[in-house]
mmCIF file with all atom_site columns, C-alpha atoms in Angstrom:
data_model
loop_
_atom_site.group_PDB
_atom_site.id
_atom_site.type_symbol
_atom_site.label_atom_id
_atom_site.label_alt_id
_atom_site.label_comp_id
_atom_site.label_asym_id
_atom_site.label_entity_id
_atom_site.label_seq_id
_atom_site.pdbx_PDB_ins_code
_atom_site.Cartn_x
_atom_site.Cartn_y
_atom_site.Cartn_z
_atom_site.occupancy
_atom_site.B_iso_or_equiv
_atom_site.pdbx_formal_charge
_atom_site.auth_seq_id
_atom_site.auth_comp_id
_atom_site.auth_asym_id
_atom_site.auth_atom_id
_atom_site.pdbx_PDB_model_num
ATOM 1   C CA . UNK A 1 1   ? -25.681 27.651  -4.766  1.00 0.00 ? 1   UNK A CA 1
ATOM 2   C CA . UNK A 1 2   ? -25.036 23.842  -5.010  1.00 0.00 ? 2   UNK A CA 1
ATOM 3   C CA . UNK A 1 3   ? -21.916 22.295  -4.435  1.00 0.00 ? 3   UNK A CA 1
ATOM 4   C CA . UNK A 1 4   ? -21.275 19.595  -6.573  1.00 0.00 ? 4   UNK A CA 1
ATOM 5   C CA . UNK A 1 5   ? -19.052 16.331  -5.484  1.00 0.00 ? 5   UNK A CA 1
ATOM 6   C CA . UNK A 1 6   ? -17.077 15.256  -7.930  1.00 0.00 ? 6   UNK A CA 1
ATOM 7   C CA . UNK A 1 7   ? -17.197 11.022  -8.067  1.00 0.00 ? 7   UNK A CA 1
ATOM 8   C CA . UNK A 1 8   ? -13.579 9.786   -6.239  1.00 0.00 ? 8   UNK A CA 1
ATOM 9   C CA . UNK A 1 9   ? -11.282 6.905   -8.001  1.00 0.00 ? 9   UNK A CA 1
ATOM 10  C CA . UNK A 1 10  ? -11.347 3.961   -5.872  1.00 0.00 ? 10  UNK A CA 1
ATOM 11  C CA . UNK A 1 11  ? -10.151 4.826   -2.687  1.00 0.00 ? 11  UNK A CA 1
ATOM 12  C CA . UNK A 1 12  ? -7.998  0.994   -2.209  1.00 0.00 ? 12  UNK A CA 1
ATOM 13  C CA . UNK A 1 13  ? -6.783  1.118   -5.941  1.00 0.00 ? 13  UNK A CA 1
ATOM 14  C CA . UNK A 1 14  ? -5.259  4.716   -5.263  1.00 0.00 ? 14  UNK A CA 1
ATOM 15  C CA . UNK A 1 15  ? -3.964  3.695   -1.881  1.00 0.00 ? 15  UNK A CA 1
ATOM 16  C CA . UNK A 1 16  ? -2.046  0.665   -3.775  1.00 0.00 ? 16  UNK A CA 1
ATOM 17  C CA . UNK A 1 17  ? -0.981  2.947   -6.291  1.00 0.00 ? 17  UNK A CA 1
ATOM 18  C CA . UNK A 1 18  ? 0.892   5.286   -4.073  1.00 0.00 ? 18  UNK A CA 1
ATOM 19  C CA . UNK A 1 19  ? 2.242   2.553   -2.376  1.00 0.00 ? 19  UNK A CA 1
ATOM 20  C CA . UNK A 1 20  ? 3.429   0.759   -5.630  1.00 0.00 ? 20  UNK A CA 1
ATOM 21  C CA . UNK A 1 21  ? 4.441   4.169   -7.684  1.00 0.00 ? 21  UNK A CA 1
ATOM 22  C CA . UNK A 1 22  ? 4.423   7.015   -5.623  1.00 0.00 ? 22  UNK A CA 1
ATOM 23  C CA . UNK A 1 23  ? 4.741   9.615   -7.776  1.00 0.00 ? 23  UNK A CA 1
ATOM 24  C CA . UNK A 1 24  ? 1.702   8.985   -9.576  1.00 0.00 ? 24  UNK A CA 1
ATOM 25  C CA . UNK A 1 25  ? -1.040  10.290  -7.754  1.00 0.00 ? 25  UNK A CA 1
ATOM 26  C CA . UNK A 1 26  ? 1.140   13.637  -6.526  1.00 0.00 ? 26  UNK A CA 1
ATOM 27  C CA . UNK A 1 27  ? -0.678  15.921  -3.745  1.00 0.00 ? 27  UNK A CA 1
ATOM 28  C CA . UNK A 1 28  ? 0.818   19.064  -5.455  1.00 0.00 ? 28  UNK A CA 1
ATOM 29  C CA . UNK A 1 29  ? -0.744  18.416  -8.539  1.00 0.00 ? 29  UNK A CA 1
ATOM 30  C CA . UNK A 1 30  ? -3.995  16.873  -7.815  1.00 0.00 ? 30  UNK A CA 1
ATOM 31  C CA . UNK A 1 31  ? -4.576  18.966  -4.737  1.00 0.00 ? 31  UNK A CA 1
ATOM 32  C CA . UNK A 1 32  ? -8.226  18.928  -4.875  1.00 0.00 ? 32  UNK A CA 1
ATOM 33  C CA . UNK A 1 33  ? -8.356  15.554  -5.052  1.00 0.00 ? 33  UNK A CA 1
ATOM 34  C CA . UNK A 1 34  ? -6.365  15.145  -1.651  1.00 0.00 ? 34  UNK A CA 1
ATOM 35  C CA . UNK A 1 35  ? -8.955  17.808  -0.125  1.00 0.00 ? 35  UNK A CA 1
ATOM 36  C CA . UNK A 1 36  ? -11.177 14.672  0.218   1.00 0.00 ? 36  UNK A CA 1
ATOM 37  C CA . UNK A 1 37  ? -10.501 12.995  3.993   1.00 0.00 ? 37  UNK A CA 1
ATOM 38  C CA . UNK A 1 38  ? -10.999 9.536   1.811   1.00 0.00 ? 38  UNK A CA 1
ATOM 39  C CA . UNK A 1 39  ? -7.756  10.444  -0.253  1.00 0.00 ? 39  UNK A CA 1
ATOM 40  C CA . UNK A 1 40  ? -6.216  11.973  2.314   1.00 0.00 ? 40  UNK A CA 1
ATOM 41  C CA . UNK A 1 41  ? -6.286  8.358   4.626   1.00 0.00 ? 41  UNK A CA 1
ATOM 42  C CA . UNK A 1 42  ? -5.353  6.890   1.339   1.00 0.00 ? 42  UNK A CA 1
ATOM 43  C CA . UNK A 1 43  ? -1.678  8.666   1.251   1.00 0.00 ? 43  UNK A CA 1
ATOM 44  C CA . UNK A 1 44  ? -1.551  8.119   4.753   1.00 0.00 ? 44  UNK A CA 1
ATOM 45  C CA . UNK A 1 45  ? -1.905  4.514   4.442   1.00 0.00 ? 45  UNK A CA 1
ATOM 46  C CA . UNK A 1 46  ? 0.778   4.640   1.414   1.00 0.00 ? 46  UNK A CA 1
ATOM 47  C CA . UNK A 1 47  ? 3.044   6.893   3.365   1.00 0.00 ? 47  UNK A CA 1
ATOM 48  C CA . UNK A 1 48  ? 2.793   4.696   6.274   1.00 0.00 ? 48  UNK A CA 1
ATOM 49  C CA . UNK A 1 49  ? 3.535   1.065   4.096   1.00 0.00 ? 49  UNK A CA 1
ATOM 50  C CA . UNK A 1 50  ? 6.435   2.633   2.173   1.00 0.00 ? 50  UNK A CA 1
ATOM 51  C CA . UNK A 1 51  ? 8.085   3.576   5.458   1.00 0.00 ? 51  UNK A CA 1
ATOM 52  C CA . UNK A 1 52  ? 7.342   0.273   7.061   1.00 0.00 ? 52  UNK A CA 1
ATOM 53  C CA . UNK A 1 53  ? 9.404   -0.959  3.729   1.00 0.00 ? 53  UNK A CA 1
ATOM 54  C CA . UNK A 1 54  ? 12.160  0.630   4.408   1.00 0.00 ? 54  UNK A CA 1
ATOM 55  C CA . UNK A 1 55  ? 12.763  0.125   8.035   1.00 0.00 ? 55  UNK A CA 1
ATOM 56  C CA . UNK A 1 56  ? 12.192  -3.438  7.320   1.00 0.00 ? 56  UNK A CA 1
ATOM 57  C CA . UNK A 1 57  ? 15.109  -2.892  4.810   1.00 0.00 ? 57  UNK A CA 1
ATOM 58  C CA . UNK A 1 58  ? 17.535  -0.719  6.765   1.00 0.00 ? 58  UNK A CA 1
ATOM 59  C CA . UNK A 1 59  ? 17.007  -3.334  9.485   1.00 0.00 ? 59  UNK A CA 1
ATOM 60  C CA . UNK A 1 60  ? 17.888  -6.046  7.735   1.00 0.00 ? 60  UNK A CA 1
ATOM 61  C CA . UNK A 1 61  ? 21.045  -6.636  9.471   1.00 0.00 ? 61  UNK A CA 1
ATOM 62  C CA . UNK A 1 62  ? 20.312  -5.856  12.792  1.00 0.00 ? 62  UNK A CA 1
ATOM 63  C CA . UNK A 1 63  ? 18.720  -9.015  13.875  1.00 0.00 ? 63  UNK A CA 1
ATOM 64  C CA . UNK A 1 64  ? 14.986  -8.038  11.993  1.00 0.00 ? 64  UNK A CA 1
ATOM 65  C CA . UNK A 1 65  ? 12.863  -10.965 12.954  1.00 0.00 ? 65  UNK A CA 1
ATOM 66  C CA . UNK A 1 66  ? 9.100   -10.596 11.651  1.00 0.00 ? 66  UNK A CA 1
ATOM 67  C CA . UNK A 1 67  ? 5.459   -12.116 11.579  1.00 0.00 ? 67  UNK A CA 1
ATOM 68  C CA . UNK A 1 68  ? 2.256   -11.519 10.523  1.00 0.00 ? 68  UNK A CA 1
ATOM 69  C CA . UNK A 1 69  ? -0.859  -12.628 12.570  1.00 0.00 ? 69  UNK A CA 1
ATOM 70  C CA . UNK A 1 70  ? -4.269  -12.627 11.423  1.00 0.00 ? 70  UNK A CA 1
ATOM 71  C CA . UNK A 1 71  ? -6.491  -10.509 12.589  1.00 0.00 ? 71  UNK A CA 1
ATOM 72  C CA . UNK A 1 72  ? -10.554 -9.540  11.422  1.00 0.00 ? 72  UNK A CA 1
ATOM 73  C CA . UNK A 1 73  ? -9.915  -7.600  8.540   1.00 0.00 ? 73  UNK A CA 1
ATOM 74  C CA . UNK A 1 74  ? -6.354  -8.228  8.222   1.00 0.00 ? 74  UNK A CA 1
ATOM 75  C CA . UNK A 1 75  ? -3.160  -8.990  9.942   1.00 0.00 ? 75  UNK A CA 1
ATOM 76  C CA . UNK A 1 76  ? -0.982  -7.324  12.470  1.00 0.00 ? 76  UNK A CA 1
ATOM 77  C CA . UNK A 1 77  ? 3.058   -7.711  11.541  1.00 0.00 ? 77  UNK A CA 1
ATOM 78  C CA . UNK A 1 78  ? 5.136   -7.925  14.590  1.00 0.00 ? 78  UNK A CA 1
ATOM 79  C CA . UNK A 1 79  ? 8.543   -7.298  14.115  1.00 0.00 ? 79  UNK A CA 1
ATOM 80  C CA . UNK A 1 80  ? 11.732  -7.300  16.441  1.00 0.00 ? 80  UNK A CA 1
ATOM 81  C CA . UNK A 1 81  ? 15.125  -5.553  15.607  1.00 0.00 ? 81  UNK A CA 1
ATOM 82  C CA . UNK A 1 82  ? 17.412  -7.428  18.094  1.00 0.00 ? 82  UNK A CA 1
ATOM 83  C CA . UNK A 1 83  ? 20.366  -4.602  17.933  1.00 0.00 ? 83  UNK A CA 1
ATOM 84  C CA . UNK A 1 84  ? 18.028  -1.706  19.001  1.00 0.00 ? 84  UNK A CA 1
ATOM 85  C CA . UNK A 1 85  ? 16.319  -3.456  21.542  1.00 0.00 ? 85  UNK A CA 1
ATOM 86  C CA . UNK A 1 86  ? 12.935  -2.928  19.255  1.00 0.00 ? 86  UNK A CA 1
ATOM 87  C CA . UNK A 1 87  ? 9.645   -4.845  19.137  1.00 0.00 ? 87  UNK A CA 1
ATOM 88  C CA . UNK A 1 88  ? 7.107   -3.338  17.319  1.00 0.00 ? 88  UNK A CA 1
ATOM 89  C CA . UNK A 1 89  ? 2.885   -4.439  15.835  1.00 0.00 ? 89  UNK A CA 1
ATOM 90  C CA . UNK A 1 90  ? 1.177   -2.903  13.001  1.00 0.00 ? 90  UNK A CA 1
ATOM 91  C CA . UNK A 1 91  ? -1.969  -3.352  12.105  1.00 0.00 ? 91  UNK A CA 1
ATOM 92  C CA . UNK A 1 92  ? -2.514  -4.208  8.038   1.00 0.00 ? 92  UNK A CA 1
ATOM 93  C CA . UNK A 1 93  ? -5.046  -4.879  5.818   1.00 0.00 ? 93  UNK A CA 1
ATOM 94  C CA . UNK A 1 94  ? -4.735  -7.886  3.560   1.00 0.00 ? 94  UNK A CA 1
ATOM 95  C CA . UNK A 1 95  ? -4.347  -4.946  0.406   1.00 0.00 ? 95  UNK A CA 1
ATOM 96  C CA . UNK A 1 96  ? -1.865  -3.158  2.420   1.00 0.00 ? 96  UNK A CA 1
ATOM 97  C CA . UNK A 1 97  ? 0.300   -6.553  3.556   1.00 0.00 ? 97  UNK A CA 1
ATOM 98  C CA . UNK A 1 98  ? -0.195  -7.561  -0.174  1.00 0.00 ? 98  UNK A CA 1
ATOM 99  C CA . UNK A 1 99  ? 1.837   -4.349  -1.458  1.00 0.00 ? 99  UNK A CA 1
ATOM 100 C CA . UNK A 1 100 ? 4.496   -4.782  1.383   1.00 0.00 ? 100 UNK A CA 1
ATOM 101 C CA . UNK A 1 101 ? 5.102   -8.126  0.069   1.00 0.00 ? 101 UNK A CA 1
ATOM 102 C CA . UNK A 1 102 ? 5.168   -7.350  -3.256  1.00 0.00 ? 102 UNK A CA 1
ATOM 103 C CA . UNK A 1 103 ? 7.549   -4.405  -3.076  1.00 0.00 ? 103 UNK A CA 1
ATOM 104 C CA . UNK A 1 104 ? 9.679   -6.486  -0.763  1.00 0.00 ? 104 UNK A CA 1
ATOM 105 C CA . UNK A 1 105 ? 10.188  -9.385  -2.979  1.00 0.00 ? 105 UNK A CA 1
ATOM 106 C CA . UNK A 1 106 ? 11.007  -6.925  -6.406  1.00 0.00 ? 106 UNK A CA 1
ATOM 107 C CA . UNK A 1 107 ? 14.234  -5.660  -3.949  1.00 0.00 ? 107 UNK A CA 1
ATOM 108 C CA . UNK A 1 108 ? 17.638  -6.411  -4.824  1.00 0.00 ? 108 UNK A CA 1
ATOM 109 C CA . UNK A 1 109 ? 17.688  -8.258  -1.651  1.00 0.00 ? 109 UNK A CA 1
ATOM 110 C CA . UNK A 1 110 ? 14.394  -9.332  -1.150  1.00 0.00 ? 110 UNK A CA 1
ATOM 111 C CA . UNK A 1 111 ? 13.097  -9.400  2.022   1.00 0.00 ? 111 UNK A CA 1
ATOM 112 C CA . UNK A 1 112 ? 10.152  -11.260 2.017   1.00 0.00 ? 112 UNK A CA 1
ATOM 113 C CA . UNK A 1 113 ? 8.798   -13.663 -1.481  1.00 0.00 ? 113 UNK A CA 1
ATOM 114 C CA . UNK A 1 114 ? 5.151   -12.879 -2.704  1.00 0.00 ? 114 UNK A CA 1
ATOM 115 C CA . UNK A 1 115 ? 2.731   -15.256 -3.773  1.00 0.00 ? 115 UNK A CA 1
ATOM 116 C CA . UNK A 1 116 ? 0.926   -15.359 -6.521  1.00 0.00 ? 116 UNK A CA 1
ATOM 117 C CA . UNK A 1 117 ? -2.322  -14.205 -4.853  1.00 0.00 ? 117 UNK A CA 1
ATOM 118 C CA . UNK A 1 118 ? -0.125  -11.687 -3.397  1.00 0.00 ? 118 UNK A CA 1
ATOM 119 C CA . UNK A 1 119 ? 0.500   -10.481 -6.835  1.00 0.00 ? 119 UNK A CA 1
ATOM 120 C CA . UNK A 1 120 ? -3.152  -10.936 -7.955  1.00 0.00 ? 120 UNK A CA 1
ATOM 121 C CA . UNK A 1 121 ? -4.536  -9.034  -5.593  1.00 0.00 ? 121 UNK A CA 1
ATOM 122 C CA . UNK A 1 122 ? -2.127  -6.138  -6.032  1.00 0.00 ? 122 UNK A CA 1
ATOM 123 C CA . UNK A 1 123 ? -2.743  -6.025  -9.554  1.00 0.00 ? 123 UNK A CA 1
ATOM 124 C CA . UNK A 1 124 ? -6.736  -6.428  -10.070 1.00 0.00 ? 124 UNK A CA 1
ATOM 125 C CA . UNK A 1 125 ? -6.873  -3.656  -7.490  1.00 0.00 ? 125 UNK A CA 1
ATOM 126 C CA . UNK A 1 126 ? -4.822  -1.347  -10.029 1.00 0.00 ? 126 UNK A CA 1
ATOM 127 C CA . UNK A 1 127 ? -6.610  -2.044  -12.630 1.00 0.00 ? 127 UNK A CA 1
ATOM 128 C CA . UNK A 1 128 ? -9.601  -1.160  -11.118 1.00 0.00 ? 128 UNK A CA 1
ATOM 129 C CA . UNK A 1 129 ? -8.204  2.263   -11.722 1.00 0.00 ? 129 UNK A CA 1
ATOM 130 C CA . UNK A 1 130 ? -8.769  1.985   -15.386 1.00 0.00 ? 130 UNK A CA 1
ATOM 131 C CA . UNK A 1 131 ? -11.791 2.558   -16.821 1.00 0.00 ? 131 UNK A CA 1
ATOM 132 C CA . UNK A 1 132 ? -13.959 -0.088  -18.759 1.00 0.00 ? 132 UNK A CA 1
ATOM 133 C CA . UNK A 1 133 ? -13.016 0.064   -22.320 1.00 0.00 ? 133 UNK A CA 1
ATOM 134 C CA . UNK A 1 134 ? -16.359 0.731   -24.115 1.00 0.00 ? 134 UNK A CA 1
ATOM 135 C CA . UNK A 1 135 ? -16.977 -0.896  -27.497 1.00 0.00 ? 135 UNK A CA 1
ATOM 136 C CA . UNK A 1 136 ? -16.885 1.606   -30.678 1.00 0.00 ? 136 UNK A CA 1
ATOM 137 C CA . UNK A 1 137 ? -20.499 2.149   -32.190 1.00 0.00 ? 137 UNK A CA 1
ATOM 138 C CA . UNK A 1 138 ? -20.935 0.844   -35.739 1.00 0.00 ? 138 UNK A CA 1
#
């Protein structure tokens, strides 16, 4: 009996994609999919950048003060909320960073203003979830 690996999507483009539109890739209905540890770190990842998001938001007004420092292989984001006493580091990859950025800047408030690699890079990695269109035989 042979078990049989089915080929995974691009681990980074799925990551941005739940970070960008969650309900897309859904655990419930791709289940097997998120059996895979690779997927599994990928919605972690999302999970994880979404709810940096929205502390970042909710803290807005509380004195948020916030970096980013480079680091191999990324950055870290340091951030402070003065009211609640709060310093905090996170370590990012440049993808991940990209997508905070980018959802930050499409708020009504925005928090933070992408750049147009920023942008780039968020959107060449989702396409990489398409598939090459192949040209029609004759």
């Amino acid at each position: 009996m042979t078990t049989e690996r089915r080929a995974l999507p691009d681990v980074e483009a799925v990551t941005v994609a739940m970070i960008v539109a969650p309900g897309v890739y859904s655990r419930n209905r791709m289940f097997a999919l998120f059996a895979e540890p690779e997927m599994a770190r990928a919605r972690l990842r999302a999970t994880v950048v979404r709810g940096l998001l929205r502390q970042l938001q909710r803290s807005r007004n509380m004195g948020l003060s916030f970096r980013f420092e480079p680091r191999e292989g990324g950055v870290y984001l340091h951030y402070d909320v003065e009211k609640l006493r709060l310093v905090c580091r996170i370590e990012l990859t440049h993808l991940e960073r990209a997508c905070l950025v980018y959802l930050a800047s499409k708020t009504d408030t925005p928090l933070m203003s992408a750049s147009a690699e920023d942008r780039a890079l968020v959107e060449e990695t989702l396409r990489r979830l398409v598939p090459e269109a192949k040209p029609s035989s004759p």
